[in-house]
mmCIF file with all atom_site columns, C-alpha atoms in Angstrom:
data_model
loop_
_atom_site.group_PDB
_atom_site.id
_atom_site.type_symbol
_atom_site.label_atom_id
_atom_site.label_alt_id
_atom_site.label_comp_id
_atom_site.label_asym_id
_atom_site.label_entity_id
_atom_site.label_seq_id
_atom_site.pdbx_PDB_ins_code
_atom_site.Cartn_x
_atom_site.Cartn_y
_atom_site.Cartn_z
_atom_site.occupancy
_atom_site.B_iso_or_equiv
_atom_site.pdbx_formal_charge
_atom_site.auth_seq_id
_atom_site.auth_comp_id
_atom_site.auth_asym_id
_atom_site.auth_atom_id
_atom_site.pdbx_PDB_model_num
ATOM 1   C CA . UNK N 1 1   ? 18.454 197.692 -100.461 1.00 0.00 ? 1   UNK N CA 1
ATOM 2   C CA . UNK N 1 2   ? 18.422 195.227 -97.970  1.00 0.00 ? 2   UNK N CA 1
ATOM 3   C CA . UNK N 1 3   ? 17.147 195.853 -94.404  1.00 0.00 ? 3   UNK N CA 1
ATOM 4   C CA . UNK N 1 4   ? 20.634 194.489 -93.001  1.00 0.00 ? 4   UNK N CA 1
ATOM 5   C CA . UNK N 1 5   ? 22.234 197.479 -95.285  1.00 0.00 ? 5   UNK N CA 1
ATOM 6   C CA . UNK N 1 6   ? 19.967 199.765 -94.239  1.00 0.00 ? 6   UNK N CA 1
ATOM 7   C CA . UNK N 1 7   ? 20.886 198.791 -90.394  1.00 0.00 ? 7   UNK N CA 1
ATOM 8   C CA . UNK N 1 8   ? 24.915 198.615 -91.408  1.00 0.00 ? 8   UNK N CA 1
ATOM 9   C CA . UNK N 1 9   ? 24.144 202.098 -93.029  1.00 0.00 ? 9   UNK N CA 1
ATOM 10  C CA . UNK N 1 10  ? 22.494 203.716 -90.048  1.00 0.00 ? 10  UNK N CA 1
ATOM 11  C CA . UNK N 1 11  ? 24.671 202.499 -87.786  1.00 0.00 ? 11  UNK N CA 1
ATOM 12  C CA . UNK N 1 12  ? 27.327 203.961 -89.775  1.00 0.00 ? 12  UNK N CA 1
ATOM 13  C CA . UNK N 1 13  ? 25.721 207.185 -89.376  1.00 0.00 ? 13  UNK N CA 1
ATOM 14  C CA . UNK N 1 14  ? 24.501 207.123 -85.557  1.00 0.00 ? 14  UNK N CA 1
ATOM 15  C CA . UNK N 1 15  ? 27.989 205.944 -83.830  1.00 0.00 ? 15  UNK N CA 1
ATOM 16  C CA . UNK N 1 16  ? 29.545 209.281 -85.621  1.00 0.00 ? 16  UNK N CA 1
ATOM 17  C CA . UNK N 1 17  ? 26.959 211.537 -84.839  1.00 0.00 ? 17  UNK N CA 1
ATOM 18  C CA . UNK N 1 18  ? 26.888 210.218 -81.027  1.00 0.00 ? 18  UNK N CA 1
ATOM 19  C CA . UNK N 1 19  ? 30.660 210.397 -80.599  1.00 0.00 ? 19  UNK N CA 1
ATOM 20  C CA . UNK N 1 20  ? 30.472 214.118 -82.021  1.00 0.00 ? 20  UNK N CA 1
ATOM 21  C CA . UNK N 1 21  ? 27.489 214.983 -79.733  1.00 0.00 ? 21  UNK N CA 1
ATOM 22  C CA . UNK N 1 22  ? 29.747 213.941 -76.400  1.00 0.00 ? 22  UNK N CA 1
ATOM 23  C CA . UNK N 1 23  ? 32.397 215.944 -78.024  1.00 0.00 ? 23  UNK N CA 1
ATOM 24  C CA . UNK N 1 24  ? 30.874 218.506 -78.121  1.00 0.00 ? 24  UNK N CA 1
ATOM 25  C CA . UNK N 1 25  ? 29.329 218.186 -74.640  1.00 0.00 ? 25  UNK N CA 1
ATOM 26  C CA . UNK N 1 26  ? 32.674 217.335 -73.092  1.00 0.00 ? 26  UNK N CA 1
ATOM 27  C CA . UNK N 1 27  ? 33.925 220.586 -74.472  1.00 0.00 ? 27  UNK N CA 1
ATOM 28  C CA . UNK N 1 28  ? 31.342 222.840 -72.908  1.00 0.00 ? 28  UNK N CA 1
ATOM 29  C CA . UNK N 1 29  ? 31.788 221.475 -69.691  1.00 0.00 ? 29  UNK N CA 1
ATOM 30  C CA . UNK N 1 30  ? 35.593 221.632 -69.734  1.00 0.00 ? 30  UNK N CA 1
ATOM 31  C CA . UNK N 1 31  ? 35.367 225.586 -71.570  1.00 0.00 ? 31  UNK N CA 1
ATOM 32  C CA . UNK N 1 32  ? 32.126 226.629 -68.990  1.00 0.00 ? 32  UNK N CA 1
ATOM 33  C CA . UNK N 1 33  ? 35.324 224.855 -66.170  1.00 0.00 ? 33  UNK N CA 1
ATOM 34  C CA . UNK N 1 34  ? 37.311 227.458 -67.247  1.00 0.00 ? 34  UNK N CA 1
ATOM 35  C CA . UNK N 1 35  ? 35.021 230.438 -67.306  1.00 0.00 ? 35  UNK N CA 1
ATOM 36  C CA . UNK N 1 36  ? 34.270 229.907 -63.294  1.00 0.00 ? 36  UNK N CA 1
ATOM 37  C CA . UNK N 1 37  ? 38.203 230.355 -63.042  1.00 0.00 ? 37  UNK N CA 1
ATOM 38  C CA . UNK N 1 38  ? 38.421 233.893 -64.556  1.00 0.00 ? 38  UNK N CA 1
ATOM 39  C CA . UNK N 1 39  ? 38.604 236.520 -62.712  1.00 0.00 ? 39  UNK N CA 1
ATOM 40  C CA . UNK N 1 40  ? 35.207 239.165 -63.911  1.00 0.00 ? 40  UNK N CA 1
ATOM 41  C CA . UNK N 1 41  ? 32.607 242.148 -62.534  1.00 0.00 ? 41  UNK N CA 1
ATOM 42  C CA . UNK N 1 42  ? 29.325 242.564 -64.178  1.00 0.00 ? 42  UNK N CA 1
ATOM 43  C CA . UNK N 1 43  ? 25.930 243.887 -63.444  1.00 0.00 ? 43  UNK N CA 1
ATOM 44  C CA . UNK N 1 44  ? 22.738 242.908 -63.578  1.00 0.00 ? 44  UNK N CA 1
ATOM 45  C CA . UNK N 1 45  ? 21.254 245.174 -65.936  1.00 0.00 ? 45  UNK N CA 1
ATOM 46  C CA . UNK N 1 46  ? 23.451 248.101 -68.702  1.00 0.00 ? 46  UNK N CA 1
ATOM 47  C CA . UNK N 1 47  ? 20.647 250.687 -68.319  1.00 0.00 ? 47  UNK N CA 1
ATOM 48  C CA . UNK N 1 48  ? 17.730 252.387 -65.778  1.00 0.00 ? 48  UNK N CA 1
ATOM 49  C CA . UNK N 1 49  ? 16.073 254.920 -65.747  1.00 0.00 ? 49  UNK N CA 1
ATOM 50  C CA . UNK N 1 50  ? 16.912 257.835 -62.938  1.00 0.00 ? 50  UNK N CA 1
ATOM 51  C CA . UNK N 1 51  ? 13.708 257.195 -60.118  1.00 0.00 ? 51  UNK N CA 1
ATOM 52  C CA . UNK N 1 52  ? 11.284 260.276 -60.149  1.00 0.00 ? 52  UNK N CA 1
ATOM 53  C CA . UNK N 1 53  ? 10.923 260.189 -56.695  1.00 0.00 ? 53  UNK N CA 1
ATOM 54  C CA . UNK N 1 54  ? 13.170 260.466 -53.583  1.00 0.00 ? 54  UNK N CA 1
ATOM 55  C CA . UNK N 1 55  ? 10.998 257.427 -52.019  1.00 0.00 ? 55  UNK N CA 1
ATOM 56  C CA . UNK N 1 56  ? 11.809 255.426 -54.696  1.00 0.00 ? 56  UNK N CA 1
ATOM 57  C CA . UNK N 1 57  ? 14.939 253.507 -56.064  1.00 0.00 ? 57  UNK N CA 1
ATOM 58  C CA . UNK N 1 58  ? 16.490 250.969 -58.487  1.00 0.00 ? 58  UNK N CA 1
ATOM 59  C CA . UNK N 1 59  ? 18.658 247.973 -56.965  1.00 0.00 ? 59  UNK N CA 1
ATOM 60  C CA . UNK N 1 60  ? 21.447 246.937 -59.037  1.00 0.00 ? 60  UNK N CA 1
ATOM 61  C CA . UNK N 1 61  ? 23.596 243.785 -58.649  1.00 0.00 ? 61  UNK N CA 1
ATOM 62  C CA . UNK N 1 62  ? 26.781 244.051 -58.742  1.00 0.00 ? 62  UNK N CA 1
ATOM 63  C CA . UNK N 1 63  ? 28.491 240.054 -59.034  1.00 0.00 ? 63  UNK N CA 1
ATOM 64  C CA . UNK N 1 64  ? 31.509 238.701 -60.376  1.00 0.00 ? 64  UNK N CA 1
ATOM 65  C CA . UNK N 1 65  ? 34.450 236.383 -59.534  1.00 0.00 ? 65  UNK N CA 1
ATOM 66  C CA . UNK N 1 66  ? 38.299 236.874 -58.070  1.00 0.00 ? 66  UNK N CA 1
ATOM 67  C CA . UNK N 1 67  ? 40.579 233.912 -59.148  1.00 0.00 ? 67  UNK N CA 1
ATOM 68  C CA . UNK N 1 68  ? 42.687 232.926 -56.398  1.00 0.00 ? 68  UNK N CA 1
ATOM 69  C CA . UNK N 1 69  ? 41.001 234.767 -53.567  1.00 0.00 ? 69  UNK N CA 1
ATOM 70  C CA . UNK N 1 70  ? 41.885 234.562 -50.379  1.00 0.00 ? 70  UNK N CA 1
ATOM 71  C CA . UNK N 1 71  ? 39.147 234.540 -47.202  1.00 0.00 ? 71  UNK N CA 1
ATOM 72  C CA . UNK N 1 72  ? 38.912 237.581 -45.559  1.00 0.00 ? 72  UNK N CA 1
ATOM 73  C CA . UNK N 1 73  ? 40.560 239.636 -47.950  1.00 0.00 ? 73  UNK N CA 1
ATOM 74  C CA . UNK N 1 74  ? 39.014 243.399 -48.695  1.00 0.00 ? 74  UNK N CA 1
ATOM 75  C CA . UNK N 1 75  ? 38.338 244.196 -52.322  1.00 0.00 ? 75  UNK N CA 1
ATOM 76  C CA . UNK N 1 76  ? 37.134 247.534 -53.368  1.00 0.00 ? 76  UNK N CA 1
ATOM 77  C CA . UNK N 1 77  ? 34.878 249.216 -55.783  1.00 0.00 ? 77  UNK N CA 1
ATOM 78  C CA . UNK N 1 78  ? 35.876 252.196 -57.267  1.00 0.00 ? 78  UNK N CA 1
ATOM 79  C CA . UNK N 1 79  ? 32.811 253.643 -59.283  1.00 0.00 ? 79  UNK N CA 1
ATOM 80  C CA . UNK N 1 80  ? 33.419 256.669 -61.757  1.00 0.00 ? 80  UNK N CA 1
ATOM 81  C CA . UNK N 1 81  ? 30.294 259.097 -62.001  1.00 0.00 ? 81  UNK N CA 1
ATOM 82  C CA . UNK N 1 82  ? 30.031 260.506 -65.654  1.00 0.00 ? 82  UNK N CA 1
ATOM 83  C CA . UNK N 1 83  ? 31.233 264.175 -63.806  1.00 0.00 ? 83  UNK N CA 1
ATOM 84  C CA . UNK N 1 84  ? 34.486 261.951 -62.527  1.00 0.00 ? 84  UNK N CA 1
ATOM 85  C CA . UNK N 1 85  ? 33.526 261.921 -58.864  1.00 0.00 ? 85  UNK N CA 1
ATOM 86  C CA . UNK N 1 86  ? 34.202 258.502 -57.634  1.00 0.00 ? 86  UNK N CA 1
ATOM 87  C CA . UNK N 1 87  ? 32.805 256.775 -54.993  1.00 0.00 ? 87  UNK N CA 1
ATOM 88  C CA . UNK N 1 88  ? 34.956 253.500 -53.168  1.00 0.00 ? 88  UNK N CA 1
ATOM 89  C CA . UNK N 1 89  ? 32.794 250.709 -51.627  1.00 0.00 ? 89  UNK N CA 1
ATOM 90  C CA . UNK N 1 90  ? 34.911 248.316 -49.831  1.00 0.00 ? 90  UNK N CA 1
ATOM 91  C CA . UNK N 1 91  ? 33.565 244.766 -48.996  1.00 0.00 ? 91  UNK N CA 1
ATOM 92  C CA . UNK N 1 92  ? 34.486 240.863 -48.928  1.00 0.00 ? 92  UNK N CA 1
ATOM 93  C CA . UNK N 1 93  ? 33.582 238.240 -51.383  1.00 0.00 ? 93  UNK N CA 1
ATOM 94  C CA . UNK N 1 94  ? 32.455 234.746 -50.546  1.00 0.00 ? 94  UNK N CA 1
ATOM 95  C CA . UNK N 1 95  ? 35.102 232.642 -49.512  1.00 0.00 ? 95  UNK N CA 1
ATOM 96  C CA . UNK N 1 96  ? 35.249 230.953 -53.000  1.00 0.00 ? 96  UNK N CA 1
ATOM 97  C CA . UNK N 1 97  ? 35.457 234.278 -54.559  1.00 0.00 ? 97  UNK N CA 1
ATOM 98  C CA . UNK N 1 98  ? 32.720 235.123 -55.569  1.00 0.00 ? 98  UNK N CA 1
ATOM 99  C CA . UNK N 1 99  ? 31.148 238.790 -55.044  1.00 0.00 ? 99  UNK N CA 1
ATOM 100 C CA . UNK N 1 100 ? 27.686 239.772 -54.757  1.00 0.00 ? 100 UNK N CA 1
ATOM 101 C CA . UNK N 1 101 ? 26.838 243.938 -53.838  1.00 0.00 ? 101 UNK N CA 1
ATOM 102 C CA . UNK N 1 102 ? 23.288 245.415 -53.776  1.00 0.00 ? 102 UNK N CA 1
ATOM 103 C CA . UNK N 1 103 ? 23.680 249.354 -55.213  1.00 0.00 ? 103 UNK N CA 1
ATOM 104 C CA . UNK N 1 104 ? 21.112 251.717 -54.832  1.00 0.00 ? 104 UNK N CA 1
ATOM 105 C CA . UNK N 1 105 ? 20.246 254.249 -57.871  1.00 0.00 ? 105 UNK N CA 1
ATOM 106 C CA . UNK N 1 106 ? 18.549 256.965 -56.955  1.00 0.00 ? 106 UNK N CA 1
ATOM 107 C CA . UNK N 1 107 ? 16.469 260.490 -57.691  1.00 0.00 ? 107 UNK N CA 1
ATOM 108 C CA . UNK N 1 108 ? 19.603 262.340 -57.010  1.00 0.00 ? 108 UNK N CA 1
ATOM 109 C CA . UNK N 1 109 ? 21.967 259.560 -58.934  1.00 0.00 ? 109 UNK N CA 1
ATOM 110 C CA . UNK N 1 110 ? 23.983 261.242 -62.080  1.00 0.00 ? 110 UNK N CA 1
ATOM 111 C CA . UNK N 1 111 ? 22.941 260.826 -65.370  1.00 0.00 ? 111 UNK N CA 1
ATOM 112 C CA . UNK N 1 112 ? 24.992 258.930 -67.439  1.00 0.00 ? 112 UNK N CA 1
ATOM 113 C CA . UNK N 1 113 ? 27.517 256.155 -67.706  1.00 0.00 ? 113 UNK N CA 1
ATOM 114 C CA . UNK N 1 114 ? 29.108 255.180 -64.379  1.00 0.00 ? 114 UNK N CA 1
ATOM 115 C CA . UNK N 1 115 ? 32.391 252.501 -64.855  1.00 0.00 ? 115 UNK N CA 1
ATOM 116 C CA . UNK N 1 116 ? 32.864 250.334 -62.153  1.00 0.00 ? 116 UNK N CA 1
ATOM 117 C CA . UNK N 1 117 ? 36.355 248.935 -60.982  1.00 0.00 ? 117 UNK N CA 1
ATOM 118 C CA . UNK N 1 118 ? 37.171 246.170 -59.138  1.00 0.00 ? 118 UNK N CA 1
ATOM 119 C CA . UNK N 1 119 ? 40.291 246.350 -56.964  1.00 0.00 ? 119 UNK N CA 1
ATOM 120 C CA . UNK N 1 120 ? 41.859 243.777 -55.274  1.00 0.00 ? 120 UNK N CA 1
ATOM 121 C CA . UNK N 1 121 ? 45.390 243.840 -53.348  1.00 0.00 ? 121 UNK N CA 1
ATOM 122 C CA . UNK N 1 122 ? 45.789 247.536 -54.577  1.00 0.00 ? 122 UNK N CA 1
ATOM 123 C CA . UNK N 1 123 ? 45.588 246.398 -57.897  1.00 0.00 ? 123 UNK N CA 1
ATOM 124 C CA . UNK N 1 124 ? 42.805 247.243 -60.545  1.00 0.00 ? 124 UNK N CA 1
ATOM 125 C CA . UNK N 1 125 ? 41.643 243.434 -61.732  1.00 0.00 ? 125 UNK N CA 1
ATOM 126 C CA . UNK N 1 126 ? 38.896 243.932 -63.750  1.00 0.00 ? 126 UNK N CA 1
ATOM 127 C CA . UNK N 1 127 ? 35.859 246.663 -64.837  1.00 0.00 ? 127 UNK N CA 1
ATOM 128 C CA . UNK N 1 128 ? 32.376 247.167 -66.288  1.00 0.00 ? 128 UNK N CA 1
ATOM 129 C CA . UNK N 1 129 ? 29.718 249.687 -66.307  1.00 0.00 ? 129 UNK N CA 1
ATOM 130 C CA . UNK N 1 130 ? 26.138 251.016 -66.403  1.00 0.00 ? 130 UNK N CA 1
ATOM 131 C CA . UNK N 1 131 ? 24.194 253.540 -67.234  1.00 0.00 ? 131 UNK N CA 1
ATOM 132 C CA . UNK N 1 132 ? 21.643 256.077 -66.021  1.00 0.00 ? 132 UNK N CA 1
ATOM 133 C CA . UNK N 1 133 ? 19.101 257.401 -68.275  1.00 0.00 ? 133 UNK N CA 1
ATOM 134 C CA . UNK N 1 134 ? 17.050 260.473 -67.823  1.00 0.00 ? 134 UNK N CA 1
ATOM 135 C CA . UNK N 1 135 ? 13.342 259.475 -66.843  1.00 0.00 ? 135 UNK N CA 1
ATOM 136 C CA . UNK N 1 136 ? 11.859 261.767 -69.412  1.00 0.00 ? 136 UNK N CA 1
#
């Protein structure tokens, strides 16, 4: 074979493989577009352990996004204890929606799994949850 076929045959190969590859990286860019426009709650970590102490705590992060939120708007989060208490935290989210809230999980925090719902013009919009493990 020829080096001219063997240039005809790479390039055969390479403008494929190039167009695919911008494919490909126009299509993450357009789908990670359309994740930033869902509306989501999620926490930094699933799992901790319950402090020992009273002088000591865990931070968790509550962050997420509304769609379509407007400034200055309250939302509220509604977390269910594993024994069905609740406890409502209500706060603002960045002007472009998105929400960021420090929680504290201490010695006298309840074991177990604690769902967390986000609420937004009286209206439950989305959920998650964590969970509190027994530091034995």
């Amino acid at each position: 074979m020829s080096i001219s076929h063997r240039i005809v045959l790479s390039s055969k190969v390479i403008v494929p493989l190039l167009l695919g590859i911008v494919a490909i990286g126009l299509m993450q860019f357009t789908f990670a577009e359309e994740l930033e426009e869902v509306t989501f709650v999620t926490v930094d970590e699933e799992k901790f352990k319950q402090p020992e102490s009273k002088y000591s705590y865990q931070q968790l992060i509550i962050s997420g996004f509304i769609e379509d939120y407007s400034r200055g708007s309250l939302i509220t989060f509604v977390i269910i204890l594993p024994d069905e208490s609740q406890i409502e935290i209500s706060t603002y989210a960045a002007r472009n929606g998105e929400i960021y809230m420090p929680y504290h999980i201490t010695d006298d925090s309840v074991i177990g799994i604690h769902k967390i719902i986000l609420i937004y013009h009286d209206e439950e919009i989305a959920s998650t949850s964590f969970e509190i493990l027994d530091n034995q």
